[in-house]
Short mmCIF file of C-alpha atoms and ligand atoms in Angstrom, two decimals:
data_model
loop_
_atom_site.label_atom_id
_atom_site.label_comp_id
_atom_site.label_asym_id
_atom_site.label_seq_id
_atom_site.Cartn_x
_atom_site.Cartn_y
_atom_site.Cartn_z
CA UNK A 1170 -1.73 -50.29 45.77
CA UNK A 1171 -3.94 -47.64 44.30
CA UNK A 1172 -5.98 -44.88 46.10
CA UNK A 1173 -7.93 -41.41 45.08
CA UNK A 1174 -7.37 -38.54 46.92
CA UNK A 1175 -10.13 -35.93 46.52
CA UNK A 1176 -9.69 -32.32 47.13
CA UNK A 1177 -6.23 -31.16 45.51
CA UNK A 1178 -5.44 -28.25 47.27
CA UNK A 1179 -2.55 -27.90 50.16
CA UNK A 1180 -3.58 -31.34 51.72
CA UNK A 1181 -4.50 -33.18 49.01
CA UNK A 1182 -1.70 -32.34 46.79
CA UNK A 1183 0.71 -32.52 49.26
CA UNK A 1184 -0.80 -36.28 50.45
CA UNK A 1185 -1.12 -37.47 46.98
CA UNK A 1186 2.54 -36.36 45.87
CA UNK A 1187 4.00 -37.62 49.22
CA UNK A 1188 2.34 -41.32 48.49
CA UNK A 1189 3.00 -41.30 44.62
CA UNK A 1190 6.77 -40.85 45.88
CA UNK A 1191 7.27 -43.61 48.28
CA UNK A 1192 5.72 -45.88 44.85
CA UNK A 1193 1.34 -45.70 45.67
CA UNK A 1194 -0.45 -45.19 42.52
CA UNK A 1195 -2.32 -41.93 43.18
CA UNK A 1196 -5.15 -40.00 41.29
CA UNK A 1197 -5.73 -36.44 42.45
CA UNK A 1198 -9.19 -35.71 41.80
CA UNK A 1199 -10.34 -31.69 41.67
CA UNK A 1200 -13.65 -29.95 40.56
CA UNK A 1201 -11.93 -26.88 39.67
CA UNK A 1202 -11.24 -27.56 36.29
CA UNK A 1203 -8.33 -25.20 35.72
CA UNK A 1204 -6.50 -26.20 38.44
CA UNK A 1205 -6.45 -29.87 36.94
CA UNK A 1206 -5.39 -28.87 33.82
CA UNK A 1207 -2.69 -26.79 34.73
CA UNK A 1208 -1.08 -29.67 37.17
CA UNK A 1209 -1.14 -31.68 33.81
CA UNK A 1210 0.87 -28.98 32.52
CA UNK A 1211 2.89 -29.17 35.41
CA UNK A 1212 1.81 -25.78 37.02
CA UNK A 1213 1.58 -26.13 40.36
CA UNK A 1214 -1.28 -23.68 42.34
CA UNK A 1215 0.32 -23.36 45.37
CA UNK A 1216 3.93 -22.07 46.42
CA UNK A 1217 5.31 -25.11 49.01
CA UNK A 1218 9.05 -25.08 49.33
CA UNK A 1219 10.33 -29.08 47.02
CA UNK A 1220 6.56 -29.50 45.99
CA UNK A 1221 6.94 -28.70 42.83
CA UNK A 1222 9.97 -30.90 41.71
CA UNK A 1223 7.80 -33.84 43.05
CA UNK A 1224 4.39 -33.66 41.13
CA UNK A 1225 7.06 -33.35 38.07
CA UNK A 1226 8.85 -36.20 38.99
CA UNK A 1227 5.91 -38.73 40.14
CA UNK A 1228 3.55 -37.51 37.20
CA UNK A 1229 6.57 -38.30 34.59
CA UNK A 1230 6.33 -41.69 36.18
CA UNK A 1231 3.12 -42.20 35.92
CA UNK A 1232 2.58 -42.90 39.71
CA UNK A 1233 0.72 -39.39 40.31
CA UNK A 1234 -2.09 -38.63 37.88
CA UNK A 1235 -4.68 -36.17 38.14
CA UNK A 1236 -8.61 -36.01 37.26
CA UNK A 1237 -11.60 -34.34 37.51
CA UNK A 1238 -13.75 -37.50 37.65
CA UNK A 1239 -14.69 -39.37 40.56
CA UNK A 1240 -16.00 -41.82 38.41
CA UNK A 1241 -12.76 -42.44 36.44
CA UNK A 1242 -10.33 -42.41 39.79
CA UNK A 1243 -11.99 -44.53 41.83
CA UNK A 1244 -11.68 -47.50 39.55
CA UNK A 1245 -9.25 -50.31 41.81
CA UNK A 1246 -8.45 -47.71 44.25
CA UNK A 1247 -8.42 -49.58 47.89
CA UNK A 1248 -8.32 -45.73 50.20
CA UNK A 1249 -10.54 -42.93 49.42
CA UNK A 1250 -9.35 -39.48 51.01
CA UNK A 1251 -11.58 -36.83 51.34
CA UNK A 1252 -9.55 -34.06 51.34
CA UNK A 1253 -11.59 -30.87 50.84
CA UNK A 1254 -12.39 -27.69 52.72
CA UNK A 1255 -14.27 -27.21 55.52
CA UNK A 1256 -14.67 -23.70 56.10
CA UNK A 1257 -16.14 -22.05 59.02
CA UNK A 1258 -19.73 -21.50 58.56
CA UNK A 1259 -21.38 -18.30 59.61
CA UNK A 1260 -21.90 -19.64 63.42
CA UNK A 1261 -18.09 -20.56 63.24
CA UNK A 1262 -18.94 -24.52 62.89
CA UNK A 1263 -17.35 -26.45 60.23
CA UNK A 1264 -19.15 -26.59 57.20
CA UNK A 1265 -19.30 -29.94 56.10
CA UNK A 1266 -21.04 -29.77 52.39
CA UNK A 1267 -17.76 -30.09 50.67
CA UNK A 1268 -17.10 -33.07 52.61
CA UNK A 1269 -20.42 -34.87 52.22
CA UNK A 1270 -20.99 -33.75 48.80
CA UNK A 1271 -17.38 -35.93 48.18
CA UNK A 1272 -19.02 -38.56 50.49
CA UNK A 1273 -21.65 -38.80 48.43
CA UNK A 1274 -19.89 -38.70 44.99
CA UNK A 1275 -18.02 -41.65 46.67
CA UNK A 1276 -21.23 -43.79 47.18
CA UNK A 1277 -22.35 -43.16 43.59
CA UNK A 1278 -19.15 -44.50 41.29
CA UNK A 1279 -17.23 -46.82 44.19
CA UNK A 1280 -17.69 -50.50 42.72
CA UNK A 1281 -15.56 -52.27 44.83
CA UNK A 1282 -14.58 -52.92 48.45
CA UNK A 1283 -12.92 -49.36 50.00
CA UNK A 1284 -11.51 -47.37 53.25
CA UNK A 1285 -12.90 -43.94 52.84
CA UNK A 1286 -10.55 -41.89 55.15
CA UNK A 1287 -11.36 -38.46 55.98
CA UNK A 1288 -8.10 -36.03 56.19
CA UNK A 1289 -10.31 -32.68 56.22
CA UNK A 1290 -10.48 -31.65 59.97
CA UNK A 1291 -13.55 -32.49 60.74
CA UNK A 1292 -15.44 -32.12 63.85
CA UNK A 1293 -16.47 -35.37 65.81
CA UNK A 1294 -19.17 -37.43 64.69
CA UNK A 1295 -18.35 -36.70 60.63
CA UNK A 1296 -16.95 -40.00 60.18
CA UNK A 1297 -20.22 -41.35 61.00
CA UNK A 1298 -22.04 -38.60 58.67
CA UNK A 1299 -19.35 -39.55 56.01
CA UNK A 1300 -20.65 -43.40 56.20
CA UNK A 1301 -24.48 -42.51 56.37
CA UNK A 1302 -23.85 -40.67 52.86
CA UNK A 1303 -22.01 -43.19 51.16
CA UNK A 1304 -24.59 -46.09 52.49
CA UNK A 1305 -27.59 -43.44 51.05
CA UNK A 1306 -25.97 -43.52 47.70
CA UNK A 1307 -25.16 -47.38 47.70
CA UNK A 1308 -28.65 -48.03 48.84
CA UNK A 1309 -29.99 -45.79 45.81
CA UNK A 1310 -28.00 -48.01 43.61
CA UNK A 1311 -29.43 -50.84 44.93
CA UNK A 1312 -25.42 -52.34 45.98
CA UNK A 1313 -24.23 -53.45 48.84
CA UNK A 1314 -20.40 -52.76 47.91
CA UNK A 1315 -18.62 -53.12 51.42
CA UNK A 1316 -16.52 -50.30 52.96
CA UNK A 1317 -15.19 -49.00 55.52
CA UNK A 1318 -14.87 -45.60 57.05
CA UNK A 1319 -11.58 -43.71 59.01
CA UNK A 1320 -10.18 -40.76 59.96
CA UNK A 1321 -7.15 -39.69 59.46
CA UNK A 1322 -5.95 -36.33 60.22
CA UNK A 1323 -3.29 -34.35 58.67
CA UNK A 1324 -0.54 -32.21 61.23
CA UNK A 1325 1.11 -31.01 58.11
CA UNK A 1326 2.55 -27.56 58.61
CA UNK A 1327 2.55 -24.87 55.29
CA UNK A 1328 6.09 -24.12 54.37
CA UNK A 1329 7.22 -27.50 55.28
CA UNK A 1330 4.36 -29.79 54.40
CA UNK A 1331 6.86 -32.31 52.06
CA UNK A 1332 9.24 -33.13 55.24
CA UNK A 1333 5.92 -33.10 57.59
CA UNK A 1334 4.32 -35.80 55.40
CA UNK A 1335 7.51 -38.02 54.95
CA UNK A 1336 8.77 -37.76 58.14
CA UNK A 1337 6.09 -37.19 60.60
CA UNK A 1338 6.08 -36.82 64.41
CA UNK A 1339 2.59 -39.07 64.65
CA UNK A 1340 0.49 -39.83 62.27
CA UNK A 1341 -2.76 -40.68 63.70
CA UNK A 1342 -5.75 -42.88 62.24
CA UNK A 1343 -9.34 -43.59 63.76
CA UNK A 1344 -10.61 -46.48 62.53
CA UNK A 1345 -13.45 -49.00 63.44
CA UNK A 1346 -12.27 -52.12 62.27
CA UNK A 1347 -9.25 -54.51 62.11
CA UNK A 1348 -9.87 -54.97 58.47
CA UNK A 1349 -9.54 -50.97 57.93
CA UNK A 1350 -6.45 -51.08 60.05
CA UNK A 1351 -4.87 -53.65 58.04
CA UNK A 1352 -5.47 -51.35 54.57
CA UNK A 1353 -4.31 -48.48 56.65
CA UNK A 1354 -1.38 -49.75 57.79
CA UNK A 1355 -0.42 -51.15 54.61
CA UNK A 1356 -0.73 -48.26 52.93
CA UNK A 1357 1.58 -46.11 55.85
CA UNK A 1358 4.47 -48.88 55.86
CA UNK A 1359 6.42 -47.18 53.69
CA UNK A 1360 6.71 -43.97 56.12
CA UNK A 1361 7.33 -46.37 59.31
CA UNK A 1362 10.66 -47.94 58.53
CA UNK A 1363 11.95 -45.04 59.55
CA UNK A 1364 10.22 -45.76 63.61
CA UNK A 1365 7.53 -42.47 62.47
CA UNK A 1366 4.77 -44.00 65.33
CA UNK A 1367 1.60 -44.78 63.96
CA UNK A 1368 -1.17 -44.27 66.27
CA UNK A 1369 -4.62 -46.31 65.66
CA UNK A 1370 -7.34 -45.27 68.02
CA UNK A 1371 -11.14 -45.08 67.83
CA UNK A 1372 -12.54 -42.72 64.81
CA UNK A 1373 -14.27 -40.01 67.34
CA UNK A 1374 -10.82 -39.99 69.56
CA UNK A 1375 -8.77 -39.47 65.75
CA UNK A 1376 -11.50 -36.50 64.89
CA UNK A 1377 -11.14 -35.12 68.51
CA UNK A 1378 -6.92 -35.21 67.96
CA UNK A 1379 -6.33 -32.66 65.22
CA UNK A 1380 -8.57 -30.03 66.75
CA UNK A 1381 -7.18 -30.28 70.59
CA UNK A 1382 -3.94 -30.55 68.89
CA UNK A 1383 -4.72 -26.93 66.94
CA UNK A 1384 -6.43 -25.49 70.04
CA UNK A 1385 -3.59 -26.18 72.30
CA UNK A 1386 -0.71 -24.64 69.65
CA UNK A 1387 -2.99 -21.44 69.42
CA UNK A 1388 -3.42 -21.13 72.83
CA UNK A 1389 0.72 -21.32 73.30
CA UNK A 1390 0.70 -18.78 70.89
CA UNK A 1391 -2.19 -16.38 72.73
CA UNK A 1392 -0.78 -17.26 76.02
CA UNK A 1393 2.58 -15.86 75.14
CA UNK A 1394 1.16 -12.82 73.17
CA UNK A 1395 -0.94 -12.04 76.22
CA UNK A 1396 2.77 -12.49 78.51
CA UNK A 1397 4.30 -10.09 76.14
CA UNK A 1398 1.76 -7.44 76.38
CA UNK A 1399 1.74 -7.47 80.57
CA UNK A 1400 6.16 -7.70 79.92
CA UNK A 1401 5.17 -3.73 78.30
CA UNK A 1402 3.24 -3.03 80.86
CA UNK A 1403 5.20 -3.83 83.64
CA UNK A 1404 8.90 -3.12 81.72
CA UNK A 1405 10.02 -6.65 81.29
CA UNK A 1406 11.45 -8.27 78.42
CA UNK A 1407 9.11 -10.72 76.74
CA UNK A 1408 12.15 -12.35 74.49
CA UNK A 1409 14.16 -13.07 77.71
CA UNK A 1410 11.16 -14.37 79.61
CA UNK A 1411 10.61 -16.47 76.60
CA UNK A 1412 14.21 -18.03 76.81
CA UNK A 1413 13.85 -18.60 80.17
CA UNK A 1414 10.40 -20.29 80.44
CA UNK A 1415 11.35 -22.39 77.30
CA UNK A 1416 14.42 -24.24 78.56
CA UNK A 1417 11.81 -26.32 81.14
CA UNK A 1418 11.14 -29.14 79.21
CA UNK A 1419 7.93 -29.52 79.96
CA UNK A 1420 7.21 -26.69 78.77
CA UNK A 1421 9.09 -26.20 75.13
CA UNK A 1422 10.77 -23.42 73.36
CA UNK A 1423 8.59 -24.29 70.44
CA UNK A 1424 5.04 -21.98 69.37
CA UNK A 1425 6.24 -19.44 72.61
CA UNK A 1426 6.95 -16.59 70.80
CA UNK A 1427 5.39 -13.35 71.02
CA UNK A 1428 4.42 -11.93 67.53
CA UNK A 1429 1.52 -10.31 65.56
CA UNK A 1430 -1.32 -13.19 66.12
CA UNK A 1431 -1.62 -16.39 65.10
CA UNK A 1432 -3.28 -16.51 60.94
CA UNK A 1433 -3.56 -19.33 58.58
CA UNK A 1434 -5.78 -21.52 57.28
CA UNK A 1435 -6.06 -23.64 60.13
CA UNK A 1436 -5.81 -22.37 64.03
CA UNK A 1437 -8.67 -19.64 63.52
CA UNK A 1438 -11.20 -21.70 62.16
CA UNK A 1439 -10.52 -24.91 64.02
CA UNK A 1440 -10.72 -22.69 67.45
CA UNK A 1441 -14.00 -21.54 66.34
CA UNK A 1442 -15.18 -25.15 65.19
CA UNK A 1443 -14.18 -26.06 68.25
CA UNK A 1444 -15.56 -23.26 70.69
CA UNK A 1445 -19.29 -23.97 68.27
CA UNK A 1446 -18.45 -27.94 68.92
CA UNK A 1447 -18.85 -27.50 72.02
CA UNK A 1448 -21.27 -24.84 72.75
CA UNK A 1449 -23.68 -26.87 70.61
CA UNK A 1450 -23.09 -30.07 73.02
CA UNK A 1451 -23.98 -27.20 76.20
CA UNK A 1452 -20.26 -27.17 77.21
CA UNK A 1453 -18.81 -23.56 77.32
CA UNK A 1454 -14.95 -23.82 76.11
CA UNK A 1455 -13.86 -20.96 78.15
CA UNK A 1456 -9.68 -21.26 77.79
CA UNK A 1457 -10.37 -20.80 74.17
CA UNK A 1458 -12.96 -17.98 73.80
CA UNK A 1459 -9.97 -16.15 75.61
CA UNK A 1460 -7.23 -17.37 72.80
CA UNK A 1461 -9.16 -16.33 70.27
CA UNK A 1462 -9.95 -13.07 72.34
CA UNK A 1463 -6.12 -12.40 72.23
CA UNK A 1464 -5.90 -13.15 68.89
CA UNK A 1465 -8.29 -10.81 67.78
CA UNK A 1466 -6.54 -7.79 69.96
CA UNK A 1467 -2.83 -8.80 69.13
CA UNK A 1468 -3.08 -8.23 65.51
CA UNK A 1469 -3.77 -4.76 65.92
CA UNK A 1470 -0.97 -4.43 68.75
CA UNK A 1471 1.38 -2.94 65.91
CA UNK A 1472 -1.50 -0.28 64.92
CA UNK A 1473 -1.32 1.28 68.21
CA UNK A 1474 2.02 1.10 68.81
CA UNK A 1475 2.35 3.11 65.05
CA UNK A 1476 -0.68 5.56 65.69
CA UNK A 1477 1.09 6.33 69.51
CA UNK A 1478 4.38 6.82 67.79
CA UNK A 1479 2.84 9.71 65.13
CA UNK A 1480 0.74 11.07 67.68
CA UNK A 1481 -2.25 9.33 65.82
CA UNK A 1482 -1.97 11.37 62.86
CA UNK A 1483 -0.43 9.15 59.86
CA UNK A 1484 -2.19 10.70 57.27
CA UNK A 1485 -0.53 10.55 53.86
CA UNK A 1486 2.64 8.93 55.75
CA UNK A 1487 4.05 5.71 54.00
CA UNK A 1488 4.48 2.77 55.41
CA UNK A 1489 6.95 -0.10 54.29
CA UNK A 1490 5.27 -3.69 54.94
CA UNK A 1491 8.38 -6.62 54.60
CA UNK A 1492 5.81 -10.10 54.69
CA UNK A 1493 2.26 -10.10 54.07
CA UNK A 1494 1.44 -14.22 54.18
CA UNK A 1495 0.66 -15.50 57.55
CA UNK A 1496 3.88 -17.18 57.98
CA UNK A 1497 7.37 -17.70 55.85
CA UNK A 1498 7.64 -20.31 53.24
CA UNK A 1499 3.87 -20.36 52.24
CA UNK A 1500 1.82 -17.97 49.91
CA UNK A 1501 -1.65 -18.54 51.94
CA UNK A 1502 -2.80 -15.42 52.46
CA UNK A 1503 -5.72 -16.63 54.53
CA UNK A 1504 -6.14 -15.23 57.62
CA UNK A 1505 -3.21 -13.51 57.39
CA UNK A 1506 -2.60 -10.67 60.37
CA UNK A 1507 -0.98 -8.34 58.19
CA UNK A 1508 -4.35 -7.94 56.26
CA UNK A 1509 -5.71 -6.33 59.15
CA UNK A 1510 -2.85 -4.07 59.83
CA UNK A 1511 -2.80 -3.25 56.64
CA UNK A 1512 -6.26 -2.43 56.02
CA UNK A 1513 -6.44 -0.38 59.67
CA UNK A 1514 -3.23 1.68 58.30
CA UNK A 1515 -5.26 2.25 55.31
CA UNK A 1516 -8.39 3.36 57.25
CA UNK A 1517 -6.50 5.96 58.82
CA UNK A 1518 -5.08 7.56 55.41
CA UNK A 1519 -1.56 5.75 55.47
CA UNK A 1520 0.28 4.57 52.24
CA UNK A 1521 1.23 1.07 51.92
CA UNK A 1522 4.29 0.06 49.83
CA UNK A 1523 4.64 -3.71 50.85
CA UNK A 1524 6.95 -6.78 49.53
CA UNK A 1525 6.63 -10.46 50.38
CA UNK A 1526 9.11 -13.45 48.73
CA UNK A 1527 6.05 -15.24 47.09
CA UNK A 1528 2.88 -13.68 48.73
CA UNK A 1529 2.65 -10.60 46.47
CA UNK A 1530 0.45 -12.49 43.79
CA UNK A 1531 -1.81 -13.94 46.22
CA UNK A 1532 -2.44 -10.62 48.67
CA UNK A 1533 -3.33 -8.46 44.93
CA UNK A 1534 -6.47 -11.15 44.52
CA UNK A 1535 -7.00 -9.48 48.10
CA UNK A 1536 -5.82 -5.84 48.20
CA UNK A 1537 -5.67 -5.06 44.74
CA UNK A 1538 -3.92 -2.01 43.83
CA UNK A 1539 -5.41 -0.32 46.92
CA UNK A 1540 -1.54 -0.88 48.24
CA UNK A 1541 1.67 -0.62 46.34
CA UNK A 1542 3.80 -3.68 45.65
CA UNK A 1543 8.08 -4.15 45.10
CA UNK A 1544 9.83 -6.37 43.52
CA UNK A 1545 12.35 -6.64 46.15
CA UNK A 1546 12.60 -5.41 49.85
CA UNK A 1547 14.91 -2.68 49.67
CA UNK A 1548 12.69 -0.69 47.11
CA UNK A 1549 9.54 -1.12 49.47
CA UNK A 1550 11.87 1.27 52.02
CA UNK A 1551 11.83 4.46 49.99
CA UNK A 1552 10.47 7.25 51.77
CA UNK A 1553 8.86 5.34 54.13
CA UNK A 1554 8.54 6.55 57.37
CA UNK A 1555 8.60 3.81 58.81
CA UNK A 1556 9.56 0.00 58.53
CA UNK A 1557 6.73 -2.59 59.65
CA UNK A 1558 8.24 -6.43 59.76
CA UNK A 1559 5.40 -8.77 59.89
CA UNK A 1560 6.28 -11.91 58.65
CA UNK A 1561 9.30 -13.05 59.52
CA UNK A 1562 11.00 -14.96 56.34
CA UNK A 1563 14.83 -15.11 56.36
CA UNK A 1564 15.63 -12.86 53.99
CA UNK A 1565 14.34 -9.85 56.49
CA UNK A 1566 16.64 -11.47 59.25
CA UNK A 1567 19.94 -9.43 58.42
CA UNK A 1568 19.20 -4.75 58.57
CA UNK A 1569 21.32 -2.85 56.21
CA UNK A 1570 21.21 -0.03 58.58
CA UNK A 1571 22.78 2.50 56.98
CA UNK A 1572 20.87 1.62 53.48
CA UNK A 1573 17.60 2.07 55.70
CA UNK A 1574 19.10 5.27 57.08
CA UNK A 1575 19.68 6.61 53.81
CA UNK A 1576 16.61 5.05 51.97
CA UNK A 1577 13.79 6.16 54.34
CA UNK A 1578 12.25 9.43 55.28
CA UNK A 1579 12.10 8.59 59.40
CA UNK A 1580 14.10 5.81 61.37
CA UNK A 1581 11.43 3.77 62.59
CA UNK A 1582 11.23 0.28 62.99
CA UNK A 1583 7.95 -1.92 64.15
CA UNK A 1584 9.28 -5.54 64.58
CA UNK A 1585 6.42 -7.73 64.56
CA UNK A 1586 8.34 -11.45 65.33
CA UNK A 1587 11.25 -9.70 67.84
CA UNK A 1588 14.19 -10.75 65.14
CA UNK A 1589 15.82 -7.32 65.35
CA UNK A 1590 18.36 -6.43 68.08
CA UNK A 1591 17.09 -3.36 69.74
CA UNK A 1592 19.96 -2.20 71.25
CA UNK A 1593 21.96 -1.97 67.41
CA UNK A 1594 18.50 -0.12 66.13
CA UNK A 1595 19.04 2.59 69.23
CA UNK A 1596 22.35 3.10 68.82
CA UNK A 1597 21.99 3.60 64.74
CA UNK A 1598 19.07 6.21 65.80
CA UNK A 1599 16.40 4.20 65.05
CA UNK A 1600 13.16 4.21 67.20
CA UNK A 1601 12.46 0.23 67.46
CA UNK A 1602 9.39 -1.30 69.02
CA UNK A 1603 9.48 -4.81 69.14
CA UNK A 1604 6.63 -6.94 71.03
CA UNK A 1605 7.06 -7.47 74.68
CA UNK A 1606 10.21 -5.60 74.73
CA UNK A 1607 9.52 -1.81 75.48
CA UNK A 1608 8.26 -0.38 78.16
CA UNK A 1609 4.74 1.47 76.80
P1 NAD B 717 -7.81 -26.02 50.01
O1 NAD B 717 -8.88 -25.00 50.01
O2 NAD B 717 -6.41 -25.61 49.67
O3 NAD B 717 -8.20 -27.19 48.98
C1 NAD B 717 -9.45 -27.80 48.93
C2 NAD B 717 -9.65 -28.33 47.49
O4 NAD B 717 -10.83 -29.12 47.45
C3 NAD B 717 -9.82 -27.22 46.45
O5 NAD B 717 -8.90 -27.41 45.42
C4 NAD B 717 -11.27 -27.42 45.95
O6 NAD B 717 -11.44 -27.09 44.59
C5 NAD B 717 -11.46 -28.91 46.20
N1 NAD B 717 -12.86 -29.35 46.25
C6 NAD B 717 -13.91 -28.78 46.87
N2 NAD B 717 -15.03 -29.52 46.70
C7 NAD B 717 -14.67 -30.59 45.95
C8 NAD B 717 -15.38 -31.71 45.45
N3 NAD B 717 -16.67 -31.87 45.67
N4 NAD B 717 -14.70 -32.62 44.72
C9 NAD B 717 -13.38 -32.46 44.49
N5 NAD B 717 -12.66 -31.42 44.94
C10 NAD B 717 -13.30 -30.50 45.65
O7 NAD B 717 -7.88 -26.70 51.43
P2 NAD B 717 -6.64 -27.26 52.33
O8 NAD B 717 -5.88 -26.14 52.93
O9 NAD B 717 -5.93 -28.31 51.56
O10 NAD B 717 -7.47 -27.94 53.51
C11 NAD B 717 -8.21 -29.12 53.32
C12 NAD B 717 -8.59 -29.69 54.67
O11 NAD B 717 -7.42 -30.08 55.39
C13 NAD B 717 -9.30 -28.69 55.59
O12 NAD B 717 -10.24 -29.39 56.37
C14 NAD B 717 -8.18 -28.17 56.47
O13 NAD B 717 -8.64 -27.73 57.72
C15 NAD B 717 -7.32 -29.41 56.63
N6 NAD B 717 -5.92 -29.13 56.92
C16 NAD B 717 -5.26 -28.12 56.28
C17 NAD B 717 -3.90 -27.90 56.54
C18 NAD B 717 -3.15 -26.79 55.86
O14 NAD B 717 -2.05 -26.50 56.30
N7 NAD B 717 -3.67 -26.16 54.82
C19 NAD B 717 -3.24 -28.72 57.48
C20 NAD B 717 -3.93 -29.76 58.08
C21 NAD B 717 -5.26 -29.94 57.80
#
């Protein structure tokens, strides 16, 4: 079985590697030339923990190819994905040209029966947009090629998108025919031997899945931050509460702890797609105007906290930043809280001496030199008057506390994601602040 996968950036590569492995042929198509020719040359753009040893090994085989034509790829391929961007737009909607433009490219070279799956998140309806562009471009041709369209949204999580893809929890496909689910299931059977459920439904239904499925993780997220702030407040202890709601099953341990704001190049935009959905249909999302409202405020939590500890003066003070991407195991700086930390630290005549495991390459195409970068964490401590953990990867887990005591100029520690014990910062004569923890 062939199929193209268009749009080779975290979703597409990931899909097309994860198929090429389990023995689809699969042609990764790209506009951005460089990018094409470098994953020829086995470079791969993105930093995604067993990735890389993949494309190398599926490309050598000749099972994983990639292209820049449309044209070229499509040739025998049964499944189309459309695997692109969709940015917000300014009103916060999805924008859909990258999408339809691939829609449309699709109409112009397919020449044989095809399932053209969208894996973009796309807001409901698209599917439907998707067909109405590919039937334009057939009808310009003057063919009357049959396909079908699906949807087919991706849960994939950054950092662990490999074992996401092979072993999912769900994997969920809208389709409108029996004929599509026949090529679609055909084309999953490698990844359900293992009992991964496959869940067929109608196309709007599939669309609707991945954004209440975003929506309701950020919300967890916002609800707990907002939790945490009232556990200051009121003296509580946000990491305890957190144990002791998330032992009720129906409730979770999982996406319930307090932190900096959710990031990433998924939960902000797909709550604002969603919120502009829905607005535009006259319904007023109200839950998640209020996630996102937390969102906004919680990633400049650890500001105030800082500017309350210096007496808001931090003028020419350093400040030593341990994890700049919006989560461990990824280099996606998009969306990232510590951006805004960062820049508001800046704003207010701070120094920035930061290190992150892979991010550092990524967050210069953002900050530039306008902070200072190390090549490991304990050089980032020098001076510094204070420590600020933001993302929590699990090489920050373990303090050398009397290397920190030594190495910096104060013995302050912001804990952004709670993984320090406050009670061994205290009694090393450290101030700590964690989030939900201290009474403010
Ligand atoms: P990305 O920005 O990393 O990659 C998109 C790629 O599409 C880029 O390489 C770009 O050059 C290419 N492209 C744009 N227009 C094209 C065209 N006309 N023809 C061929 N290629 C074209 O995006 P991503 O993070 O992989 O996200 C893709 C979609 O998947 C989005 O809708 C996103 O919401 C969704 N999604 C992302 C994740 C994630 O973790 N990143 C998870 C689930 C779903």
């Amino acid at each position: 079985m062939k199929i193209v996968v268009v749009g080779t950036g975290y979703v597409g590569l990931v899909t097309g590697t994860c198929f090429a492995e389990v023995g689809i042929d699969v042609v990764c198509v790209d506009i951005d030339v460089n990018k094409i020719e470098n994953l020829k040359k086995g470079i791969i753009p993105i930093y995604e923990p067993g990735l890389e040893e993949m494309v190398h090994r599926n490309f050598a085989k000749g099972k994983l190819n990639f292209s820049t034509s449309i044209a070229e790829a499509i040739k025998g391929a049964e499944v189309a994905f459309i695997a692109v961007g969709t940015p917000p737009g300014e009103d916060g909607s999805a924008d859909l040209q990258y999408v339809l433009g691939v829609a449309r490219d699709i109409g112009k070279n397919m020449d044989d029966f095809l399932v053209v799956v969208t894996k973009s998140t796309v807001p409901v309806g698209t599917a439907l947009k998707v067909k109405n562009a590919v039937t334009e471009e057939l009808g310009k041709r003057n063919d009357s090629i049959q396909f079908e369209v699906a949807s087919n949204p991706e849960f994939l999580k950054e950092g662990a998108a490999i074992e996401d893809f092979l072993k999912p929890d769900r994997i969920v496909i809208g389709v409108e025919s029996e004929k599509a689910e026949e090529v679609m299931r055909k084309l999953y059977k490698p990844f359900l031997l293992n009992g991964h459920p496959i869940v067929f439904m109608d196309v709007p239904s599939a669309e609707m899945t991945k954004y209440a499925a975003n929506a309701m993780l950020a919300t967890k997220i916002s609800f707990m931050n907002d939790i945490a702030n009232l556990c200051e407040i009121m003296g509580a202890d946000a990491n305890k509460v957190r144990m002791g709601i998330g032992s009720d099953v129906r409730i979770g341990n999982k996406f319930i702890y307090p932190g900096v704001g959710y990031g990433g190049s998924c939960f902000p935009k797909d709550v604002k797609a969603l919120i502009r959905t829905a607005t535009e249909h006259g319904y007023n999302m109200r839950i998640l105007r209020s996630v996102e409202e937390v969102n906004e405020d919680q990633k400049l939590t650890m500001f105030h906290k800082i500017m309350k500890h210096f007496n808001n003066d931090i003028t020419g003070k350093t400040f030593a930043v341990w994890g700049l991407s919006f989560k461990p195991k990824t280099d996606d700086m998009r969306e990232a809280p510590s951006l805004v930390i960062i820049e508001k630290l800046l704003e207010h005549g701070a120094n920035i001496v930061a290190h992150d495991p892979v991010a550092i390459h990524e967050t210069k195409k953002i900050l530039g030199n306008k902070i200072n970068y190390t090549e490991n964490q304990e050089l980032a401590l020098k001076n510094a008057s204070a420590l600020l953990l933001i993302t929590e990867w699990p090489e920050f887990r373990a303090l050398d506390l009397p290397e920190l005591a030594r190495t910096m100029k104060e013995k302050v520690v912001f804990d952004g994601r709670n993984i320090y014990d406050a009670n061994e910062l205290h009694s090393a004569g450290f101030s700590y602040y964690g989030v939900g923890l201290n009474k403010i």
